[in-house]
mmCIF file of N, CA and C in Angstrom:
data_model
loop_
_atom_site.group_PDB
_atom_site.id
_atom_site.type_symbol
_atom_site.label_atom_id
_atom_site.label_comp_id
_atom_site.label_asym_id
_atom_site.label_seq_id
_atom_site.Cartn_x
_atom_site.Cartn_y
_atom_site.Cartn_z
ATOM 1 N N GLU A 1 -13.673 10.423 32.118
ATOM 2 C CA GLU A 1 -15.251 10.538 31.330
ATOM 3 C C GLU A 1 -15.903 8.953 31.019
ATOM 4 N N GLN A 2 -14.780 8.584 30.054
ATOM 5 C CA GLN A 2 -15.614 7.705 29.437
ATOM 6 C C GLN A 2 -15.511 6.160 30.415
ATOM 7 N N ARG A 3 -15.588 6.880 31.422
ATOM 8 C CA ARG A 3 -15.625 5.393 31.199
ATOM 9 C C ARG A 3 -17.065 5.760 32.884
ATOM 10 N N ALA A 4 -17.445 7.075 33.520
ATOM 11 C CA ALA A 4 -18.747 7.396 33.447
ATOM 12 C C ALA A 4 -19.494 6.107 34.037
ATOM 13 N N HIS A 5 -19.311 5.186 33.303
ATOM 14 C CA HIS A 5 -20.742 4.151 33.711
ATOM 15 C C HIS A 5 -20.240 2.825 34.793
ATOM 16 N N SER A 6 -19.024 2.681 34.695
ATOM 17 C CA SER A 6 -17.849 2.698 35.861
ATOM 18 C C SER A 6 -16.448 3.374 36.284
ATOM 19 N N PRO A 7 -17.288 4.226 36.289
ATOM 20 C CA PRO A 7 -15.872 4.669 37.257
ATOM 21 C C PRO A 7 -15.063 4.330 38.580
ATOM 22 N N PRO A 8 -13.651 5.093 38.021
ATOM 23 C CA PRO A 8 -12.117 3.965 38.765
ATOM 24 C C PRO A 8 -12.580 4.295 40.463
ATOM 25 N N SER A 9 -12.159 3.957 41.001
ATOM 26 C CA SER A 9 -12.318 4.267 42.752
ATOM 27 C C SER A 9 -11.302 4.635 42.676
ATOM 28 N N ILE A 10 -11.109 5.485 44.478
ATOM 29 C CA ILE A 10 -9.739 6.713 44.429
ATOM 30 C C ILE A 10 -8.168 5.517 44.308
ATOM 31 N N ALA A 11 -8.803 4.143 44.728
ATOM 32 C CA ALA A 11 -7.327 3.094 44.945
ATOM 33 C C ALA A 11 -6.908 3.538 43.445
ATOM 34 N N GLU A 12 -7.445 2.782 42.257
ATOM 35 C CA GLU A 12 -7.755 2.747 41.437
ATOM 36 C C GLU A 12 -6.690 3.684 40.340
ATOM 37 N N LEU A 13 -7.143 4.935 40.378
ATOM 38 C CA LEU A 13 -6.340 6.780 40.894
ATOM 39 C C LEU A 13 -5.469 6.349 40.820
ATOM 40 N N GLY A 14 -4.790 6.122 42.499
ATOM 41 C CA GLY A 14 -3.778 6.650 43.257
ATOM 42 C C GLY A 14 -2.880 4.340 42.602
ATOM 43 N N ALA A 15 -3.050 3.977 42.531
ATOM 44 C CA ALA A 15 -2.779 2.594 41.908
ATOM 45 C C ALA A 15 -1.623 3.185 40.278
ATOM 46 N N VAL A 16 -2.214 3.593 39.679
ATOM 47 C CA VAL A 16 -1.560 4.139 38.080
ATOM 48 C C VAL A 16 -1.300 4.930 38.465
ATOM 49 N N ALA A 17 -1.439 6.802 39.235
ATOM 50 C CA ALA A 17 -0.522 7.613 39.425
ATOM 51 C C ALA A 17 0.410 6.923 40.271
ATOM 52 N N ASN A 18 0.449 6.294 40.789
ATOM 53 C CA ASN A 18 1.708 5.200 41.740
ATOM 54 C C ASN A 18 2.103 5.861 43.433
ATOM 55 N N LEU A 19 0.591 6.436 44.106
ATOM 56 C CA LEU A 19 0.638 7.703 44.619
ATOM 57 C C LEU A 19 -0.524 6.439 45.905
ATOM 58 N N SER A 20 -0.443 6.375 46.869
ATOM 59 C CA SER A 20 -1.610 5.922 47.458
ATOM 60 C C SER A 20 -3.056 6.963 47.886
ATOM 61 N N PRO A 21 -4.349 6.179 47.847
ATOM 62 C CA PRO A 21 -5.505 6.979 47.590
ATOM 63 C C PRO A 21 -5.228 8.053 48.294
ATOM 64 N N SER A 22 -5.022 7.745 49.743
ATOM 65 C CA SER A 22 -5.010 9.538 50.011
ATOM 66 C C SER A 22 -4.703 10.456 50.238
ATOM 67 N N ARG A 23 -2.713 9.951 49.613
ATOM 68 C CA ARG A 23 -2.034 10.892 49.158
ATOM 69 C C ARG A 23 -2.361 11.554 47.805
ATOM 70 N N LEU A 24 -3.687 10.323 47.482
ATOM 71 C CA LEU A 24 -4.348 11.429 45.659
ATOM 72 C C LEU A 24 -4.917 11.885 45.819
ATOM 73 N N SER A 25 -5.686 11.802 46.800
ATOM 74 C CA SER A 25 -7.414 12.801 47.500
ATOM 75 C C SER A 25 -6.856 13.983 48.011
ATOM 76 N N HIS A 26 -6.258 13.377 48.783
ATOM 77 C CA HIS A 26 -4.891 15.291 49.449
ATOM 78 C C HIS A 26 -4.313 16.278 47.932
ATOM 79 N N LEU A 27 -3.705 15.831 46.774
ATOM 80 C CA LEU A 27 -3.274 16.426 46.060
ATOM 81 C C LEU A 27 -4.004 16.353 45.165
ATOM 82 N N PHE A 28 -5.539 15.991 44.987
ATOM 83 C CA PHE A 28 -6.107 16.273 44.075
ATOM 84 C C PHE A 28 -6.739 17.425 44.704
ATOM 85 N N LYS A 29 -7.255 17.535 45.399
ATOM 86 C CA LYS A 29 -7.704 18.570 46.773
ATOM 87 C C LYS A 29 -7.194 20.507 46.593
ATOM 88 N N GLN A 30 -6.035 19.336 46.350
ATOM 89 C CA GLN A 30 -4.981 20.865 46.757
ATOM 90 C C GLN A 30 -4.707 21.477 46.678
ATOM 91 N N GLN A 31 -4.601 20.566 44.836
ATOM 92 C CA GLN A 31 -4.461 21.723 43.133
ATOM 93 C C GLN A 31 -5.631 21.700 42.498
ATOM 94 N N THR A 32 -7.282 21.657 43.412
ATOM 95 C CA THR A 32 -7.712 22.185 42.756
ATOM 96 C C THR A 32 -9.033 22.826 43.309
ATOM 97 N N GLY A 33 -9.667 22.177 44.786
ATOM 98 C CA GLY A 33 -9.907 22.955 45.562
ATOM 99 C C GLY A 33 -10.964 21.954 45.718
ATOM 100 N N ALA A 34 -11.464 20.894 44.891
ATOM 101 C CA ALA A 34 -12.955 19.366 45.084
ATOM 102 C C ALA A 34 -12.247 18.423 45.087
ATOM 103 N N SER A 35 -12.856 18.157 46.301
ATOM 104 C CA SER A 35 -12.790 16.201 46.435
ATOM 105 C C SER A 35 -12.978 15.685 45.109
ATOM 106 N N LEU A 36 -11.463 14.692 45.502
ATOM 107 C CA LEU A 36 -11.650 13.393 44.367
ATOM 108 C C LEU A 36 -12.559 12.480 43.561
ATOM 109 N N ARG A 37 -14.020 12.544 44.769
ATOM 110 C CA ARG A 37 -15.456 12.298 44.606
ATOM 111 C C ARG A 37 -16.094 12.649 44.718
ATOM 112 N N ALA A 38 -15.706 14.271 44.609
ATOM 113 C CA ALA A 38 -16.748 15.594 43.884
ATOM 114 C C ALA A 38 -16.595 15.607 42.720
ATOM 115 N N ALA A 39 -15.427 15.369 42.304
ATOM 116 C CA ALA A 39 -15.114 15.392 40.559
ATOM 117 C C ALA A 39 -15.506 14.408 39.459
ATOM 118 N N VAL A 40 -15.644 12.956 40.694
ATOM 119 C CA VAL A 40 -15.966 11.371 40.095
ATOM 120 C C VAL A 40 -17.802 11.848 40.158
ATOM 121 N N ASN A 41 -18.458 12.221 40.991
ATOM 122 C CA ASN A 41 -19.418 12.640 40.863
ATOM 123 C C ASN A 41 -20.122 13.852 39.710
ATOM 124 N N ARG A 42 -19.544 14.551 39.811
ATOM 125 C CA ARG A 42 -19.719 15.639 37.973
ATOM 126 C C ARG A 42 -19.476 15.256 37.144
ATOM 127 N N VAL A 43 -18.726 14.201 37.401
ATOM 128 C CA VAL A 43 -18.924 13.254 35.499
ATOM 129 C C VAL A 43 -19.458 12.796 35.757
ATOM 130 N N ARG A 44 -19.985 11.478 36.684
ATOM 131 C CA ARG A 44 -21.086 10.537 36.662
ATOM 132 C C ARG A 44 -22.301 11.298 36.361
ATOM 133 N N LEU A 45 -22.437 12.065 37.262
ATOM 134 C CA LEU A 45 -24.089 13.894 37.007
ATOM 135 C C LEU A 45 -24.070 13.873 35.502
ATOM 136 N N ARG A 46 -22.595 14.305 34.507
ATOM 137 C CA ARG A 46 -22.781 14.631 34.026
ATOM 138 C C ARG A 46 -23.114 13.628 32.621
ATOM 139 N N ALA A 47 -22.756 12.131 32.458
ATOM 140 C CA ALA A 47 -23.201 11.650 32.259
ATOM 141 C C ALA A 47 -24.319 11.101 31.768
ATOM 142 N N ALA A 48 -25.036 11.063 32.991
ATOM 143 C CA ALA A 48 -26.862 10.793 32.802
ATOM 144 C C ALA A 48 -27.408 12.032 32.749
ATOM 145 N N LYS A 49 -26.944 13.112 33.059
ATOM 146 C CA LYS A 49 -27.524 14.481 32.364
ATOM 147 C C LYS A 49 -27.367 14.445 30.306
ATOM 148 N N ASP A 50 -26.680 13.841 30.199
ATOM 149 C CA ASP A 50 -26.305 13.512 28.421
ATOM 150 C C ASP A 50 -27.240 12.722 28.493
ATOM 151 N N CYS A 51 -27.726 11.685 28.887
ATOM 152 C CA CYS A 51 -27.717 10.727 27.727
ATOM 153 C C CYS A 51 -29.853 11.591 28.826
ATOM 154 N N LEU A 52 -30.399 11.446 29.170
ATOM 155 C CA LEU A 52 -31.289 11.648 29.831
ATOM 156 C C LEU A 52 -32.010 13.243 28.656
ATOM 157 N N ASP A 53 -31.013 13.987 28.084
ATOM 158 C CA ASP A 53 -30.737 14.986 26.868
ATOM 159 C C ASP A 53 -31.391 14.341 25.844
ATOM 160 N N ARG A 54 -31.270 13.184 25.504
ATOM 161 C CA ARG A 54 -31.395 12.500 24.895
ATOM 162 C C ARG A 54 -32.496 11.979 24.357
ATOM 163 N N ALA A 55 -33.348 12.364 22.797
ATOM 164 C CA ALA A 55 -34.587 11.964 23.050
ATOM 165 C C ALA A 55 -34.655 10.211 22.924
ATOM 166 N N GLY A 56 -36.032 9.925 23.888
ATOM 167 C CA GLY A 56 -36.717 8.672 23.682
ATOM 168 C C GLY A 56 -35.347 7.458 24.934
ATOM 169 N N SER A 57 -34.883 8.502 25.593
ATOM 170 C CA SER A 57 -33.628 7.770 26.907
ATOM 171 C C SER A 57 -34.735 7.606 27.550
ATOM 172 N N THR A 58 -33.998 6.207 28.846
ATOM 173 C CA THR A 58 -34.987 6.329 29.743
ATOM 174 C C THR A 58 -34.473 6.579 31.126
ATOM 175 N N LEU A 59 -34.758 6.046 32.171
ATOM 176 C CA LEU A 59 -34.509 5.944 33.302
ATOM 177 C C LEU A 59 -33.359 5.335 33.690
ATOM 178 N N SER A 60 -33.376 4.034 33.362
ATOM 179 C CA SER A 60 -33.026 3.105 33.286
ATOM 180 C C SER A 60 -31.115 2.855 32.039
ATOM 181 N N GLN A 61 -31.477 3.879 31.350
ATOM 182 C CA GLN A 61 -30.268 4.199 30.292
ATOM 183 C C GLN A 61 -29.471 5.070 31.258
ATOM 184 N N ALA A 62 -30.073 6.537 31.481
ATOM 185 C CA ALA A 62 -28.793 7.279 32.822
ATOM 186 C C ALA A 62 -28.958 6.379 33.929
ATOM 187 N N ALA A 63 -29.296 5.443 34.297
ATOM 188 C CA ALA A 63 -28.528 5.028 35.395
ATOM 189 C C ALA A 63 -27.227 4.538 35.224
ATOM 190 N N GLU A 64 -27.501 3.079 33.612
ATOM 191 C CA GLU A 64 -26.313 2.742 33.285
ATOM 192 C C GLU A 64 -25.255 3.670 32.918
ATOM 193 N N ALA A 65 -26.066 4.532 32.732
ATOM 194 C CA ALA A 65 -24.545 5.759 32.043
ATOM 195 C C ALA A 65 -23.955 6.233 33.144
ATOM 196 N N ALA A 66 -24.133 6.113 34.310
ATOM 197 C CA ALA A 66 -23.875 7.205 35.062
ATOM 198 C C ALA A 66 -23.380 5.664 36.244
ATOM 199 N N GLY A 67 -23.303 4.262 36.015
ATOM 200 C CA GLY A 67 -22.926 3.325 37.171
ATOM 201 C C GLY A 67 -23.646 3.549 38.018
ATOM 202 N N PHE A 68 -25.141 3.445 37.894
ATOM 203 C CA PHE A 68 -25.962 2.460 38.646
ATOM 204 C C PHE A 68 -26.609 1.769 38.264
ATOM 205 N N SER A 69 -26.285 0.303 39.185
ATOM 206 C CA SER A 69 -27.201 -0.914 38.774
ATOM 207 C C SER A 69 -28.915 -0.730 38.255
ATOM 208 N N SER A 70 -29.358 0.525 39.922
ATOM 209 C CA SER A 70 -31.090 -0.080 40.475
ATOM 210 C C SER A 70 -31.424 1.548 39.669
ATOM 211 N N PRO A 71 -32.301 1.159 38.390
ATOM 212 C CA PRO A 71 -32.544 3.111 38.565
ATOM 213 C C PRO A 71 -33.401 3.567 39.878
ATOM 214 N N PHE A 72 -33.838 2.758 40.694
ATOM 215 C CA PHE A 72 -34.028 4.051 41.887
ATOM 216 C C PHE A 72 -33.142 4.090 42.717
ATOM 217 N N SER A 73 -31.829 3.687 43.052
ATOM 218 C CA SER A 73 -31.383 4.210 43.262
ATOM 219 C C SER A 73 -30.395 5.481 43.194
ATOM 220 N N PHE A 74 -30.201 5.659 41.682
ATOM 221 C CA PHE A 74 -30.022 6.721 40.728
ATOM 222 C C PHE A 74 -30.542 7.932 41.076
ATOM 223 N N SER A 75 -31.918 7.770 40.603
ATOM 224 C CA SER A 75 -33.193 7.846 41.095
ATOM 225 C C SER A 75 -32.372 9.005 42.400
ATOM 226 N N LYS A 76 -32.357 8.572 42.896
ATOM 227 C CA LYS A 76 -32.409 9.030 45.213
ATOM 228 C C LYS A 76 -30.897 10.197 44.473
ATOM 229 N N TRP A 77 -30.036 9.265 43.980
ATOM 230 C CA TRP A 77 -28.482 9.957 43.799
ATOM 231 C C TRP A 77 -29.117 11.099 43.240
ATOM 232 N N PHE A 78 -29.673 11.774 41.670
ATOM 233 C CA PHE A 78 -29.605 12.045 41.208
ATOM 234 C C PHE A 78 -30.602 13.196 41.374
ATOM 235 N N GLN A 79 -31.164 12.949 42.480
ATOM 236 C CA GLN A 79 -32.446 13.318 42.771
ATOM 237 C C GLN A 79 -31.605 14.683 44.153
ATOM 238 N N ASP A 80 -30.574 14.159 44.542
ATOM 239 C CA ASP A 80 -29.452 13.534 45.590
ATOM 240 C C ASP A 80 -28.327 15.475 45.857
ATOM 241 N N ASN A 81 -28.810 15.397 44.687
ATOM 242 C CA ASN A 81 -27.069 16.041 42.917
ATOM 243 C C ASN A 81 -27.952 16.750 42.804
ATOM 244 N N THR A 82 -29.120 17.166 42.293
ATOM 245 C CA THR A 82 -29.405 17.818 41.181
ATOM 246 C C THR A 82 -30.692 18.986 41.664
ATOM 247 N N GLY A 83 -31.661 18.435 43.057
ATOM 248 C CA GLY A 83 -32.612 18.757 43.548
ATOM 249 C C GLY A 83 -34.075 18.815 43.154
ATOM 250 N N MET A 84 -33.690 17.882 42.094
ATOM 251 C CA MET A 84 -35.110 17.347 40.824
ATOM 252 C C MET A 84 -34.589 15.728 40.211
ATOM 253 N N ARG A 85 -35.825 15.640 40.040
ATOM 254 C CA ARG A 85 -35.676 13.717 40.135
ATOM 255 C C ARG A 85 -35.591 13.792 38.204
ATOM 256 N N PRO A 86 -34.733 12.484 38.274
ATOM 257 C CA PRO A 86 -34.713 12.759 37.015
ATOM 258 C C PRO A 86 -35.840 12.793 35.658
ATOM 259 N N GLY A 87 -36.953 12.391 36.016
ATOM 260 C CA GLY A 87 -38.161 12.496 34.879
ATOM 261 C C GLY A 87 -38.348 14.170 35.193
ATOM 262 N N ALA A 88 -38.130 14.649 36.097
ATOM 263 C CA ALA A 88 -39.020 16.027 35.283
ATOM 264 C C ALA A 88 -37.535 16.602 35.186
ATOM 265 N N TYR A 89 -36.151 16.405 34.905
ATOM 266 C CA TYR A 89 -34.941 17.318 34.577
ATOM 267 C C TYR A 89 -35.336 16.531 32.978
ATOM 268 N N GLN A 90 -35.854 15.622 33.034
ATOM 269 C CA GLN A 90 -35.252 15.301 31.602
ATOM 270 C C GLN A 90 -36.804 15.654 30.222
ATOM 271 N N ARG A 91 -38.058 15.923 31.310
ATOM 272 C CA ARG A 91 -39.697 16.804 30.301
ATOM 273 C C ARG A 91 -38.457 18.073 30.636
ATOM 274 N N ALA A 92 -38.197 18.576 30.995
ATOM 275 C CA ALA A 92 -37.622 20.055 31.276
ATOM 276 C C ALA A 92 -36.150 20.558 30.199
ATOM 277 N N SER A 93 -35.642 19.167 29.572
ATOM 278 C CA SER A 93 -34.744 19.298 29.015
ATOM 279 C C SER A 93 -36.011 19.021 27.788
ATOM 280 N N GLN A 94 -36.289 18.289 27.188
ATOM 281 C CA GLN A 94 -37.339 18.968 26.000
ATOM 282 C C GLN A 94 -38.067 20.425 25.624
ATOM 283 N N GLN A 95 -38.647 20.611 26.712
ATOM 284 C CA GLN A 95 -39.290 20.609 26.383
ATOM 285 C C GLN A 95 -37.893 22.912 26.215
ATOM 286 N N ARG A 96 -36.374 22.427 26.456
ATOM 287 C CA ARG A 96 -35.962 22.933 26.040
ATOM 288 C C ARG A 96 -35.768 23.392 24.907
ATOM 289 N N ARG A 97 -35.644 22.404 25.160
ATOM 290 C CA ARG A 97 -35.314 21.408 23.128
ATOM 291 C C ARG A 97 -36.859 21.947 22.311
ATOM 292 N N LEU A 98 -37.786 22.924 22.284
ATOM 293 C CA LEU A 98 -39.067 23.091 21.300
ATOM 294 C C LEU A 98 -38.734 24.446 21.504
#
């Protein structure tokens, strides 16, 4: 979670655990029921939402928080993962705060 802006690769995580990337992925899915990639994406999405929930944050800041260098790529990824555009999510978040 601390590295959502620059998530480690599965190979990096495997090296830390002294496992091959495929073995780590297999064990992770066996233990959690979710893929390792999906877990990393959930962390990135949470970081993006946390940023968008803060008043005055920009799309670029949310993209950076989730590890994207391009706001356009981030917007597409965010919409694919949430069903809504980042701006719409941010507006809804602001309405909830009122």
